[in-house]
Coordinates of C-alpha atoms in Angstrom, one line a residue:
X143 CA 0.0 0.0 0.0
X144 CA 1.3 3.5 -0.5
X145 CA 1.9 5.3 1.7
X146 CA 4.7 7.9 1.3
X147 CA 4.3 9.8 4.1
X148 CA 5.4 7.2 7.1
X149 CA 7.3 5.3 4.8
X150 CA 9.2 8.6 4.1
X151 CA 9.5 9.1 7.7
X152 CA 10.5 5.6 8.5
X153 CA 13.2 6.1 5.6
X154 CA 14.8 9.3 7.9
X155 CA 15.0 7.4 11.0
X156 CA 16.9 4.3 9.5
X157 CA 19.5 6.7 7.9
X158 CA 20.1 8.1 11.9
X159 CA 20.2 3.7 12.5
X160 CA 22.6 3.5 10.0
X161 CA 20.5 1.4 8.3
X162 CA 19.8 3.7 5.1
X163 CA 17.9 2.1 2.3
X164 CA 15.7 -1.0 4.5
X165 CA 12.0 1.5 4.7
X166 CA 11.6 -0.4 1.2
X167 CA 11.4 -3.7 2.5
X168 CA 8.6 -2.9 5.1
X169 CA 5.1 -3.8 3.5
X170 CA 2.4 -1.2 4.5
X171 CA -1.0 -2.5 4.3
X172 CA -4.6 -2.4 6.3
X173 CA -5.0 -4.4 8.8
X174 CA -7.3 -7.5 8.8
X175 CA -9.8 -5.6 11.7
X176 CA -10.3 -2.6 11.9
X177 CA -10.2 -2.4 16.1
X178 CA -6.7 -3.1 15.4
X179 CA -5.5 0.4 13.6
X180 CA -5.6 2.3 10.1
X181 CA -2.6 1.0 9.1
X182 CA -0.2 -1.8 9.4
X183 CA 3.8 -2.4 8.7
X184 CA 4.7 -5.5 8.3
X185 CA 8.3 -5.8 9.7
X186 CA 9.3 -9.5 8.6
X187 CA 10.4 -8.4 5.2
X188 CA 12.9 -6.3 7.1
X189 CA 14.2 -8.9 9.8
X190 CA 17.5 -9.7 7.5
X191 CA 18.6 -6.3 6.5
X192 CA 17.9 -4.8 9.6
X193 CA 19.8 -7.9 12.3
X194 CA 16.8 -7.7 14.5
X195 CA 14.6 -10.2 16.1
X196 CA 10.9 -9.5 14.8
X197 CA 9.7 -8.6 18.5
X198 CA 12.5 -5.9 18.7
X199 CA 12.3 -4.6 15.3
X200 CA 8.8 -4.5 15.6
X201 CA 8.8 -2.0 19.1
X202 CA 11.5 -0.4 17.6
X203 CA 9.5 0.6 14.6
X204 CA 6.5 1.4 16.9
X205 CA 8.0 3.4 19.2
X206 CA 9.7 5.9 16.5
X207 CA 6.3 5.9 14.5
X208 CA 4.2 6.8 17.8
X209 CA 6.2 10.3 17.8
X210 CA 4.7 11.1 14.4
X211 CA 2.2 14.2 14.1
X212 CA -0.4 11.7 11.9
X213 CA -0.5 8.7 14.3
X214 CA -2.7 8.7 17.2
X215 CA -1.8 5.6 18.9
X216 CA -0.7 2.0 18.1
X217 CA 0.0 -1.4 19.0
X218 CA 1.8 -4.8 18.3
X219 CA 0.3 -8.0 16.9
X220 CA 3.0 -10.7 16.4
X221 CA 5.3 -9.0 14.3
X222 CA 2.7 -6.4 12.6
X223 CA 2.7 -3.0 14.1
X224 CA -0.9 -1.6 13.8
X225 CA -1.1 2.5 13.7
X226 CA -4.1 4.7 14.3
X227 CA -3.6 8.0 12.4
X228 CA -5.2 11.4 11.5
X229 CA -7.7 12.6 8.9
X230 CA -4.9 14.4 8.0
X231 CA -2.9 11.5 6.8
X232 CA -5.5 10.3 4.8
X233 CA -6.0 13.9 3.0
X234 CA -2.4 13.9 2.4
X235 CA -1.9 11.4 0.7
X236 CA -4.9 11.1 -1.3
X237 CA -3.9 14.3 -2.6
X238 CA -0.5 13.0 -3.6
X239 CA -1.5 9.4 -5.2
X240 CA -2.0 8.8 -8.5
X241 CA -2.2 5.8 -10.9
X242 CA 1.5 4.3 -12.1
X243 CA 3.0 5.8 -14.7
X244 CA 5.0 3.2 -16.9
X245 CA 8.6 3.8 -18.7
X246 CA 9.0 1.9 -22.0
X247 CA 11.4 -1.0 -20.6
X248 CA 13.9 -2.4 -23.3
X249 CA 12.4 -5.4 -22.4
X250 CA 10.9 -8.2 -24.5
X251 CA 8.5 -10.8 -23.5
X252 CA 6.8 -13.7 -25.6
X253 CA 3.0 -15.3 -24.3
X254 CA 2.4 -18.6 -25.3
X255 CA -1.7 -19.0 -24.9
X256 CA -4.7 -20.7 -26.2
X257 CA -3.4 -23.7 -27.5
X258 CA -6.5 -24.4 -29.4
X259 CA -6.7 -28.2 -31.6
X260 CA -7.7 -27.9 -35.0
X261 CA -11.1 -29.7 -35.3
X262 CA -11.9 -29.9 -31.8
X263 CA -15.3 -27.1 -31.0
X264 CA -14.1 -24.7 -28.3
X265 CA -15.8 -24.7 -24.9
X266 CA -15.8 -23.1 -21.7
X267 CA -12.7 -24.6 -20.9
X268 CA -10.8 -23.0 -23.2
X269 CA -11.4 -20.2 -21.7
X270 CA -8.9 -20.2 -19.3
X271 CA -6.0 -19.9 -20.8
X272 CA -6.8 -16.9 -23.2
X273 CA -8.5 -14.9 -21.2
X274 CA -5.3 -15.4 -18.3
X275 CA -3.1 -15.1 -21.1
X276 CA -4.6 -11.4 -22.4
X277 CA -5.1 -10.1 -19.5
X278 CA -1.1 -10.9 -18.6
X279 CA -0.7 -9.3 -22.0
X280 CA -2.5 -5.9 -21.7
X281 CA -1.0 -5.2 -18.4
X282 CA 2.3 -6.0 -19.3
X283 CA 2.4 -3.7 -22.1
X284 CA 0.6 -1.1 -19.8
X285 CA 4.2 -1.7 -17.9
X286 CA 5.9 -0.5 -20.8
X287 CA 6.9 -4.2 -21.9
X288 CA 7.4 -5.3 -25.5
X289 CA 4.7 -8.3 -25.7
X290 CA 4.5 -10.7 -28.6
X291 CA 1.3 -12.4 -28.0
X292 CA 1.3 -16.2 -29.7
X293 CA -1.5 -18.3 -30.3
X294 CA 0.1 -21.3 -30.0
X295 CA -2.5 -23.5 -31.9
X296 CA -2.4 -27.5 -32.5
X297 CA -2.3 -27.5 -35.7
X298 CA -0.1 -31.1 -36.2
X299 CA 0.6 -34.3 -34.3
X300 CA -1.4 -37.7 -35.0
X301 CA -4.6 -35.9 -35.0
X302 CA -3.9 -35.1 -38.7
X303 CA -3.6 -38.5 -39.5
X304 CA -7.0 -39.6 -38.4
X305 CA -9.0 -36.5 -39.6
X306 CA -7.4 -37.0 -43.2
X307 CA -8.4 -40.4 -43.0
X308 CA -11.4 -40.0 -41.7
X309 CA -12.3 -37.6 -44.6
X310 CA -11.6 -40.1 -47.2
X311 CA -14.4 -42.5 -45.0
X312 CA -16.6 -39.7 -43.7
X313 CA -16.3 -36.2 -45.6
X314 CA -18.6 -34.1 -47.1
X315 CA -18.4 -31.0 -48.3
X316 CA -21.4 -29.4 -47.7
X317 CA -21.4 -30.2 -43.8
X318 CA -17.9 -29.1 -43.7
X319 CA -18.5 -25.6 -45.3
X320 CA -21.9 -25.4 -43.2
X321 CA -19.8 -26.0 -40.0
X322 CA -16.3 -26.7 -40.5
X323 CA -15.1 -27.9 -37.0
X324 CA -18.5 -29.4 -35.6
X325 CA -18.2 -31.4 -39.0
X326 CA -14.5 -32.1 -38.5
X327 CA -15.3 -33.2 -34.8
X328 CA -17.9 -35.8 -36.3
X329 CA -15.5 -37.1 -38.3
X330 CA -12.9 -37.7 -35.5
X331 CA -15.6 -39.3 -33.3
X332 CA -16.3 -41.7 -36.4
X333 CA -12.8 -42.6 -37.1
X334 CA -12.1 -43.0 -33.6
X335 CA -14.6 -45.9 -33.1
X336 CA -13.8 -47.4 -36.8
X337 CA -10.2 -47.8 -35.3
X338 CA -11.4 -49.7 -32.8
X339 CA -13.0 -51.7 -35.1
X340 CA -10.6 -52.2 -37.3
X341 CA -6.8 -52.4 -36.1
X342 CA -6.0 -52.0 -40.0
X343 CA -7.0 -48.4 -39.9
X344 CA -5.3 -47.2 -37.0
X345 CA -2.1 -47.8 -39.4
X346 CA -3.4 -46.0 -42.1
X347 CA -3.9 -43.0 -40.2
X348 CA -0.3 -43.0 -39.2
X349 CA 0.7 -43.2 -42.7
X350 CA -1.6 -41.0 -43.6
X351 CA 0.1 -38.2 -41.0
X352 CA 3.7 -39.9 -42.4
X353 CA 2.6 -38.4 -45.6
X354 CA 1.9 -35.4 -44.1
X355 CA 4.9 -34.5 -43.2
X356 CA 6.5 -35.7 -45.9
X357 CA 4.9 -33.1 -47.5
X358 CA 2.2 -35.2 -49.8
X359 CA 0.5 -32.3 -52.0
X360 CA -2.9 -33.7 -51.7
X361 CA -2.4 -33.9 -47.6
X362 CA -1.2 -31.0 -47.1
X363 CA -4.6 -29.4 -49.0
X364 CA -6.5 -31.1 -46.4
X365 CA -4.6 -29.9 -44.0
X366 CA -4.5 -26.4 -44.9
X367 CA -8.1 -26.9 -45.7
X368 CA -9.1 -28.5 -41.8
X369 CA -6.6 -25.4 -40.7
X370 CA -7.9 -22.2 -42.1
X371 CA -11.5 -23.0 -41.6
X372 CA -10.7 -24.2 -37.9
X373 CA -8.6 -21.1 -37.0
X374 CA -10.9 -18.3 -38.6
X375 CA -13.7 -20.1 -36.3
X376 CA -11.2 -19.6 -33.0
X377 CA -10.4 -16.2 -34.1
X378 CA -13.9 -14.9 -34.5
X379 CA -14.9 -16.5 -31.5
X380 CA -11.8 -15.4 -28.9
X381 CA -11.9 -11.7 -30.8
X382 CA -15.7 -11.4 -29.0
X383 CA -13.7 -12.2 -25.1
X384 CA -11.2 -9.5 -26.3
X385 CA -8.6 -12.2 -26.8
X386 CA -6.4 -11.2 -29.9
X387 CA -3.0 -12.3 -31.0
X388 CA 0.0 -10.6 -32.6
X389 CA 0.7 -13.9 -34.4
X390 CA -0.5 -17.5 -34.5
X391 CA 2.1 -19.7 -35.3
X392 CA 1.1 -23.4 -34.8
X393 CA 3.3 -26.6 -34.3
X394 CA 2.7 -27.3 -38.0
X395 CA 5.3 -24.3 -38.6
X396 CA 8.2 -25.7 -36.9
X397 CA 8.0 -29.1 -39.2
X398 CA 9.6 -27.3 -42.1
X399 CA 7.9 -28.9 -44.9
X400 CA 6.3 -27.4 -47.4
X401 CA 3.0 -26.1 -45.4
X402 CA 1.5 -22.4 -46.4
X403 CA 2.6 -20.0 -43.6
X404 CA -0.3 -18.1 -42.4
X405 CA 0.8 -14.8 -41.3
X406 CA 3.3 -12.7 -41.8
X407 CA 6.5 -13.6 -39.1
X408 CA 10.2 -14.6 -39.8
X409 CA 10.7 -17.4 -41.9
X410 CA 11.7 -20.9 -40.3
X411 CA 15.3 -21.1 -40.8
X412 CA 16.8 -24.6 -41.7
X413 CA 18.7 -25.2 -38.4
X414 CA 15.4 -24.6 -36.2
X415 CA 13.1 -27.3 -37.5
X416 CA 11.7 -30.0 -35.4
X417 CA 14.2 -32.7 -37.0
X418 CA 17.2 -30.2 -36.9
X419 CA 16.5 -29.4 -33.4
X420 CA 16.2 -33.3 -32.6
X421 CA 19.5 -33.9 -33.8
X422 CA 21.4 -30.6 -32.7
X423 CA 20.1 -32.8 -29.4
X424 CA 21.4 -35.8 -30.5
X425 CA 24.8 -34.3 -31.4
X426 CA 25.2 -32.6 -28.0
X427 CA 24.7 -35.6 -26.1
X428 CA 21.5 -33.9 -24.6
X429 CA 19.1 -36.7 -26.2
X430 CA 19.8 -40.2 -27.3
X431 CA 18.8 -42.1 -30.3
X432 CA 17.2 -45.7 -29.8
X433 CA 17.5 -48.8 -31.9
X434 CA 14.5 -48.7 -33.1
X435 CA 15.2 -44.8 -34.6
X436 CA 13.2 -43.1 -32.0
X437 CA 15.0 -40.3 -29.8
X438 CA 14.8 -39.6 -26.0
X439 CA 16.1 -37.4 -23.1
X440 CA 16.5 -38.7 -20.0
X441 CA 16.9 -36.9 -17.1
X442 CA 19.9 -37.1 -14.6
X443 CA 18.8 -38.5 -11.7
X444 CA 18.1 -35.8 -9.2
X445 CA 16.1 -34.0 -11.8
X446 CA 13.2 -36.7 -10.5
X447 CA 12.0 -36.4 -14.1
X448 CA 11.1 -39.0 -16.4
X449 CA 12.6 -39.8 -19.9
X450 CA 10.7 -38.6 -22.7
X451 CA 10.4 -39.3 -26.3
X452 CA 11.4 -36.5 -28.7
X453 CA 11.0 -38.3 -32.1
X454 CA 8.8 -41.4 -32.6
X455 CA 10.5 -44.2 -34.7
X456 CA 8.6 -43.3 -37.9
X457 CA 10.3 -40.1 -37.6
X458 CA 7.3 -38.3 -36.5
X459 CA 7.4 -35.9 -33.7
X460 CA 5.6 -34.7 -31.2
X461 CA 4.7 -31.6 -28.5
X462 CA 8.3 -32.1 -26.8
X463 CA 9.6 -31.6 -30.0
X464 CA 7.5 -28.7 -31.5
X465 CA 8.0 -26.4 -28.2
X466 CA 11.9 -27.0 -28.0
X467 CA 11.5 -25.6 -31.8
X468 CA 9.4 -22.6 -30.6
X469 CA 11.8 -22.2 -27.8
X470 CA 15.0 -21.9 -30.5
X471 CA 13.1 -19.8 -33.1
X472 CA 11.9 -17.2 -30.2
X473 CA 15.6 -17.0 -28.7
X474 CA 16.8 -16.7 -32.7
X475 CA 14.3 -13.9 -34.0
X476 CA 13.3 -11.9 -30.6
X477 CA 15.4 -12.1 -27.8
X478 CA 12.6 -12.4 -25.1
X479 CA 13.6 -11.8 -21.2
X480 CA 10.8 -13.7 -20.5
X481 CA 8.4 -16.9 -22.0
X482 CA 5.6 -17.6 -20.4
X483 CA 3.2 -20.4 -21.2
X484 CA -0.5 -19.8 -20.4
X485 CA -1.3 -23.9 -20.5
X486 CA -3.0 -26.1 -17.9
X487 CA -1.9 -27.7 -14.9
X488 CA -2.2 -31.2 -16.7
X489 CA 1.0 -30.1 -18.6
X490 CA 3.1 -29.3 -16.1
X491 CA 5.0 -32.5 -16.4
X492 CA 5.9 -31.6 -20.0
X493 CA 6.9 -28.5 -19.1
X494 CA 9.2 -29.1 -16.6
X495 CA 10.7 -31.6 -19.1
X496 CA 10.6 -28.5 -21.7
X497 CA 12.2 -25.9 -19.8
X498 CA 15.2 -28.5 -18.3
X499 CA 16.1 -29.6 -22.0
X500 CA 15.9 -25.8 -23.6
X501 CA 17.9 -25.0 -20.7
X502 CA 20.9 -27.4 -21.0
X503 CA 20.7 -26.8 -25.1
X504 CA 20.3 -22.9 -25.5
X505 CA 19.7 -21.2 -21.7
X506 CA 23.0 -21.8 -20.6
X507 CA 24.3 -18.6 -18.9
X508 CA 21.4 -16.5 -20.4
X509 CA 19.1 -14.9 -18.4
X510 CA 15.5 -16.0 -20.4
X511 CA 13.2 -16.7 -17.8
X512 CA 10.6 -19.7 -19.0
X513 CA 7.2 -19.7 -17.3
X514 CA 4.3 -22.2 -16.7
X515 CA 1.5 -20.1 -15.4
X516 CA -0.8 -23.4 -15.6
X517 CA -4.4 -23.0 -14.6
X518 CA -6.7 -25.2 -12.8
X519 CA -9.7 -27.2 -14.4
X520 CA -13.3 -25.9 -14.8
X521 CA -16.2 -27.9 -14.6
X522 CA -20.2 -27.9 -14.4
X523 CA -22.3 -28.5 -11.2
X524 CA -23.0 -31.9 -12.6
X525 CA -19.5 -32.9 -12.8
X526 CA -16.7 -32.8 -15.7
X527 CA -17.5 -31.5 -18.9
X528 CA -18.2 -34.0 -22.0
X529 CA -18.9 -33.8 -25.4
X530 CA -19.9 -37.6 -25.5
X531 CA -22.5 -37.2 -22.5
X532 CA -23.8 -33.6 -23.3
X533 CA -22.4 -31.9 -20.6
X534 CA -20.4 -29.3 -22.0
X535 CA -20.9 -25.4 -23.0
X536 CA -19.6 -24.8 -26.3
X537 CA -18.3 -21.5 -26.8
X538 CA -20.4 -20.4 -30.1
X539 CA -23.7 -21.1 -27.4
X540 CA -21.9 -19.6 -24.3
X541 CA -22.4 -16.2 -25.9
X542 CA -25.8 -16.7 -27.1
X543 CA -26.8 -17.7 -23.9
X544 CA -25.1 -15.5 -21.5
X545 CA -27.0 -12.4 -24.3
X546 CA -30.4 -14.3 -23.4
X547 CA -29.9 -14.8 -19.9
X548 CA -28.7 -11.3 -19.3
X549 CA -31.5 -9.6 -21.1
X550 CA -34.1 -11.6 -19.4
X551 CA -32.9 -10.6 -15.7
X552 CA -33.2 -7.1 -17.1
X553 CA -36.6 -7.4 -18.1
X554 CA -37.6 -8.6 -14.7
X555 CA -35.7 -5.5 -13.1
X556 CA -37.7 -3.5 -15.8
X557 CA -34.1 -2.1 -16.8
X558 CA -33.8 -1.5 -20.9
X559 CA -30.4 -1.8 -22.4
X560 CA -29.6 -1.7 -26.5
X561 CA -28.3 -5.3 -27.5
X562 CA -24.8 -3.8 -27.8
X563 CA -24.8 -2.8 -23.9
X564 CA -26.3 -6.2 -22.7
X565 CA -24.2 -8.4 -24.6
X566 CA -21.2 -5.8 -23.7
X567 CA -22.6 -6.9 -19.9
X568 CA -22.9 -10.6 -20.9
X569 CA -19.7 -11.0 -21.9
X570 CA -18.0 -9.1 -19.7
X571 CA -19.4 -11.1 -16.5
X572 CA -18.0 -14.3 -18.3
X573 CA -14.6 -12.5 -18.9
X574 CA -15.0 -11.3 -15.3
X575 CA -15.5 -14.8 -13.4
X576 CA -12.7 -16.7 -15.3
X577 CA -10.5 -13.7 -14.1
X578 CA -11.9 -13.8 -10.5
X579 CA -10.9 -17.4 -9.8
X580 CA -7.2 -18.1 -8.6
X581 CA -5.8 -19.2 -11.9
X582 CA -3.9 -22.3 -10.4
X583 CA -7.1 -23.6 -8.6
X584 CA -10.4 -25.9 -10.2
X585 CA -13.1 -24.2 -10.8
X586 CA -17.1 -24.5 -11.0
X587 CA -19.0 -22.7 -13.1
X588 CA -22.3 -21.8 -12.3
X589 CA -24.3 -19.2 -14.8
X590 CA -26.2 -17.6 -11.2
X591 CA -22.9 -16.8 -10.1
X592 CA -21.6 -15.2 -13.6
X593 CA -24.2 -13.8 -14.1
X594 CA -25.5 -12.3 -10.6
X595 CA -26.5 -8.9 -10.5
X596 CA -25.3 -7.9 -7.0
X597 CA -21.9 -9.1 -4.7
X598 CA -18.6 -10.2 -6.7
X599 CA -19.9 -10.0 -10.1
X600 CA -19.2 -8.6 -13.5
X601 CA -22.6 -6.6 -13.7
X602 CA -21.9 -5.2 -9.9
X603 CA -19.2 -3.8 -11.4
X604 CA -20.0 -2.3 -14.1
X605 CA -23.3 -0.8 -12.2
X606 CA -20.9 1.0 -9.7
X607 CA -18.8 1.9 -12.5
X608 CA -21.3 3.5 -14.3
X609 CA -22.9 5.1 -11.1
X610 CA -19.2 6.4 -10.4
X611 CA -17.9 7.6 -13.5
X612 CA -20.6 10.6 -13.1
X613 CA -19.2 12.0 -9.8
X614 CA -15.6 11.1 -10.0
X615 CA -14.2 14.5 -11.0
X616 CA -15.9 15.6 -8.0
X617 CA -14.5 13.6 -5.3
X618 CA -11.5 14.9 -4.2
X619 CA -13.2 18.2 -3.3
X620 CA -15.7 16.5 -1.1
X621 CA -13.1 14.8 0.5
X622 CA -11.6 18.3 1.1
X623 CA -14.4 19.8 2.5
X624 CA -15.0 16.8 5.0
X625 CA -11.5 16.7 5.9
X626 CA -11.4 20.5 6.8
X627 CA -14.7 19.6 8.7
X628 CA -13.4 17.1 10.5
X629 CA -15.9 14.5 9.3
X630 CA -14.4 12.2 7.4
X631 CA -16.5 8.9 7.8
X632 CA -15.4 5.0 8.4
X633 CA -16.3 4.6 4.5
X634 CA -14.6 7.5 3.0
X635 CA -11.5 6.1 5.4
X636 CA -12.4 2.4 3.7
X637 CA -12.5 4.1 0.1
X638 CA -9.5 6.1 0.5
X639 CA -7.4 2.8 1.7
X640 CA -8.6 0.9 -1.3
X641 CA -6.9 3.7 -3.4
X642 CA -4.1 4.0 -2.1
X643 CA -3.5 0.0 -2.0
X644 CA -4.4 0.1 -5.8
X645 CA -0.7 0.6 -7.3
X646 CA 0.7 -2.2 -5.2
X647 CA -2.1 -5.0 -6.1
X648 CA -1.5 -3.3 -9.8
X649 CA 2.0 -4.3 -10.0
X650 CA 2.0 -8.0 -8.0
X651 CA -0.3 -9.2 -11.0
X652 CA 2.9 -8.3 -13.4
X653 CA 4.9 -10.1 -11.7
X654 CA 2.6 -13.2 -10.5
X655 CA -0.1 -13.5 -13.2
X656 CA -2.8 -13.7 -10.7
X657 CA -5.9 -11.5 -11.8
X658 CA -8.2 -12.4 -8.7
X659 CA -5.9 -10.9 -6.5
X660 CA -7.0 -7.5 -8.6
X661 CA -10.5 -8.6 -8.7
X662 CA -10.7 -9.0 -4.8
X663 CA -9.3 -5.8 -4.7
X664 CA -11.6 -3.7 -6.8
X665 CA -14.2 -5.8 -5.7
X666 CA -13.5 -4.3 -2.0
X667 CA -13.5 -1.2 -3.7
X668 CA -16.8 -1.2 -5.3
X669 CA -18.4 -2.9 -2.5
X670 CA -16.8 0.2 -0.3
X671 CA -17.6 3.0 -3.2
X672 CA -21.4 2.1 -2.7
X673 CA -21.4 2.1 0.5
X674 CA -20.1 5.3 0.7
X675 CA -23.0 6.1 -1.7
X676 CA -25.4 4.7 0.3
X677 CA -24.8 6.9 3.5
X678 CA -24.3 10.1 1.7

C-alpha cells in the first residue's frame, strides 16, 4: 500500500540507525480488523537487513512511529505494528496518489496462450488460458513491456492423421462448409470408433500423418483446408472475449515442410526445424537415439523427471519436439527476457521436461526466464464437462446464452439496455469470473454466479462503475471539505485505503499473473464505493 508519508519518515530514522535504504522492504497495508488500527507495517520483510529479532524490530518501529504528528496511537500484533492515524494523513496522501505511470522497458516478452486443436469445437474450458493469457498481456504492455502475444495453436501431431483419414471414409463437403469444425469433430468421433474396429485403420492413419509431413501435395490441401476453416472459427470466437494475438504460429510451422505459412513472421530457418532441433540434441549428447530410430532425453537423476520421447520411430514428432523448436526460433528472431506459457496444470509435467532440456541446449548462462503459469480445471455442477455425454458449454452457445440470460434478468428488473450494452454486460461477467478465480485452482461454473446482478460480479461492477464515472471529477473536493470539517467517515476512510492499495495489487499481478488478487481488490473497492453512496 502506498503510503509515502510514514514510509518517508521511517526512511529518515533508518539513515540516523545507519540502516539507510531497508524502509523499502517494510510492507504497509490495512490491517485485517479494523479495532486493530488504520494502518499496518509489516516488519518480517525487514528482519535480514535490519539484524533484529521480529519482537524488537517490531517495538522499535512502533516506538519511533508513535512520535509522528499523523499517528494517534498504536500497537503490536506478532510481528505487525498496527497505527491509528489522523484525517490528515489520509487527506495527504490522497492528494499525492495517482495511478502508475510506466517507462518503455527495453524489455521483450513472448506469451504462449490458447493452444487451441484444430477440429476440436471450443468450450468453456478453453477459456482459461486466453482470457489469463490477455489479460497478462494488456498489463504488461501497460508496464511498458514489448509483448509478442502467440496463439500457440495444434495444428499437427497424429490428430492429422486420423481426420485426413477419416475424410476419405466420412467427408462431405457441404457439412464441412456449413460447420467446418463441428463437421470435422464428427468425423474424428467416427474414425475413432472405426479404429477400434478395425486395427487396420489405426495404421493407415499414421501413414496418412507420415505423408503429411513428408509433404504429400494432396495432404497438405486437407490440411491447410481443416486449418484455415478451424482457426478463422477460434479467431472470431476469442476476438468477442477480447482475446487477440499478434501472431498464431502453430506446431505445424516448426515441421519445415512445405505447409503455407499463415501470417506474416520470420521465416523458419533450416537449423530450427523439429528434425534439426532433434538432432542438434542428438549431437550434443543432450538426447539419445534408440534402436528402433526413436530419440529420447532422460533426465539425470536428481532431476526426478522421467525420460521422454522426442521423435517417434517413424520419424514423426511430437509436443516435446514442436516447443523445443518454438523455444530456438523465439531465442533466434526476438530475444525475449521472459516466456511464459498460459497452458494447464495437466502439462506441467511436459513443461518441466521443456524448460530443463531448452535450458541445457540454449539457456545456458542466459538470463530467459521460462514460465508455466498453468491453470486449474473448470467444470459444471454436474460434474466434468463431456462432449460424449452432453455436458459441455460450447463457446459459439456460451455467448448466445449469457445475451439471453442477461436480457431476461433485465426485463424482470424493468431495466432496458440496446443489445450492444447487454451483450457488452454478458460478456464481460463471463470474462470477469474466469479472471476472479485463482488461476492455479479448479473451478465450477455456475451461470447464477456469472451472471448475478449484485456481490462479486461482473454486472456489480460495471453498475458501480457506471454510477461512479458521473461523480468522480468531483470527489477529491468532497473529500476536502470533510477533511477540513473534520468528518471524514469510516467509509470515505475504507475508500481512500482501497486507493491508495491500488498501485501495489496493480504491480503483484505483473509479476505473479494472478488476476483475482486485482478482482478481490476492486471488488472491495466497489463494495466500499457504494457504501459510501449509500450513507451520503
Amino acid at each position: 500500500m502506498q503510503c509515502n508519508t510514514l514510509r518517508e519518515a521511517l526512511s529518515q530514522y533508518l539513515k540516523t540507525t545507519n540502516r539507510d535504504g531497508t524502509s523499502e522492504v517494510f510492507q504497509f497495508t490495512v490491517p485485517p480488523d479494523k479495532k486493530f488500527g488504520d494502518i499496518c507495517i509489516n516488519v518480517f520483510p525487514a528482519v535480514k537487513s535490519t539484524k533484529l529479532p521480529p519482537p524488537q524490530l517490531a517495538q522499535e518501529v512502533l516506538e519511533f512511529m508513535k512520535k509522528q504528528e499523523y499517528v494517534t496511537d498504536g500497537n503490536i500484533q506478532g510481528g505487525f505494528v498496527n497505527l491509528f492515524v489522523t484525517d490528515d494523513l489520509y487527506a495527504k496522501e490522497i492528494e499525492t496518489w495517482s495511478l502508475p505511470t510506466f517507462e518503455k522497458r527495453n524489455e521483450k516478452i513472448i506469451i504462449d496462450y490458447m493452444g487451441a486443436n484444430i477440429g476440436k469445437p471450443l468450450h468453456i474450458g478453453h477459456l482459461c488460458t486466453p482470457l489469463f493469457g490477455q489479460a497478462t498481456i494488456n498489463l504488461l504492455r501497460l508496464m511498458g513491456y514489448n509483448v509478442t502475444a502467440d496463439m500457440h495453436q495444434g495444428d499437427w501431431g497424429g490428430i492429422f492423421g486420423k481426420l485426413i483419414t477419416g475424410w476419405k471414409y466420412f467427408g462431405d463437403e457441404e457439412a464441412f462448409e456449413k460447420d467446418p469444425v463441428h463437421h470435422l469433430l464428427e468425423i474424428y468421433v467416427a474414425i475413432t470408433e472405426k479404429t477400434e474396429k478395425e486395427p487396420d485403420i489405426e495404421q493407415e492413419c499414421r501413414d496418412a500423418f507420415k505423408l503429411l509431413s513428408e509433404g504429400d501435395e494432396k495432404s497438405v490441401t486437407l490440411w491447410q483446408q481443416f486449418t484455415d476453416k478451424s482457426l478463422a472459427g477460434v479467431r472470431a470466437v476469442m476476438s468477442e472475449f477480447g482475446v487477440h494475438p499478434d501472431v498464431w504460429i502453430g506446431e505445424s510451422f516448426y515441421e519445415g515442410i512445405a505447409l503455407p505459412k499463415l501470417g506474416n513472421w520470420p521465416d523458419l530457418t533450416p537449423d530450427n526445424t523439429m528434425s534439426a532441433v532433434v538432432d542438434e540434441l542428438v549431437t550434443t549428447g543432450i538426447a539419445t537415439k534408440n534402436e528402433d530410430e526413436s530419440v529420447g532425453v532422460v533426465f539425470e537423476k536428481e532431476t526426478k523427471l522421467p525420460s521422454c520421447i522426442l521423435q517417434k520411430r517413424d520419424g514423426t514428432h511430437g509436443y516435446l519436439a514442436s516447443d523445443l523448436s518454438a523455444i530456438k526460433y523465439r531465442l533466434k528472431n526476438w530475444s525475449p527476457s521472459r516466456i511464459i506459457y498460459f497452458v494447464d496444470n495437466r502439462q506441467a509435467l511436459h513443461f518441466k521436461q521443456l524448460f530443463a532440456t531448452a535450458k541445457k541446449a540454449w539457456l545456458n548462462g542466459k538470463n530467459t526466464e521460462l514460465t508455466h503459469a498453468g491453470n486449474g480445471f473448470v467444470s459444471l455442477p454436474d460434474g466434468a464437462m463431456s462432449t460424449r455425454h452432453g455436458r459441455v458449454i460450447f463457446l459459439k452457445d456460451l455467448i448466445g446464452e449469457s445475451f439471453d440470460r442477461v436480457k431476461k434478468i433485465l426485463e424482470e428488473r424493468e431495466r432496458k439496455l440496446a443489445d450492444s450494452d447487454t451483450k457488452a454486460v454478458a460478456l464481460g461477467a463471463i470474462v470477469y469470473s474466469f479472471l476472479s478465480q485463482d488461476r492455479e485452482r479448479d473451478w465450477v461454473f455456475e451461470w447464477d454466479k456469472v451472471l448475478a446482478f449484485e456481490g462479486n460480479s461482473g454486472p456489480y461492477l460495471q453498475y458501480t462503475y457506471v454510477r461512479w464515472k458521473k461523480i468522480i471529477n468531483e470527489i477529491s473536493n468532497v473529500w476536502n471539505l470533510k477533511i477540513e470539517g473534520g468528518n471524514l467517515t469510516t467509509f470515505d476512510r475504507d475508500l481512500i485505503m482501497d486507493i491508495l492499495g491500488f498501485n501495489e495489487v496493480l504491480e503483484n499481478c505483473g509479476t505473479s499473473y494472478k488476476f483475482h488478487l486485482l478482482i478481490a481488490h476492486i471488488a472491495t473497492m466497489t463494495r466500499h464505493m457504494n457504501a459510501l453512496y449509500r450513507s451520503e
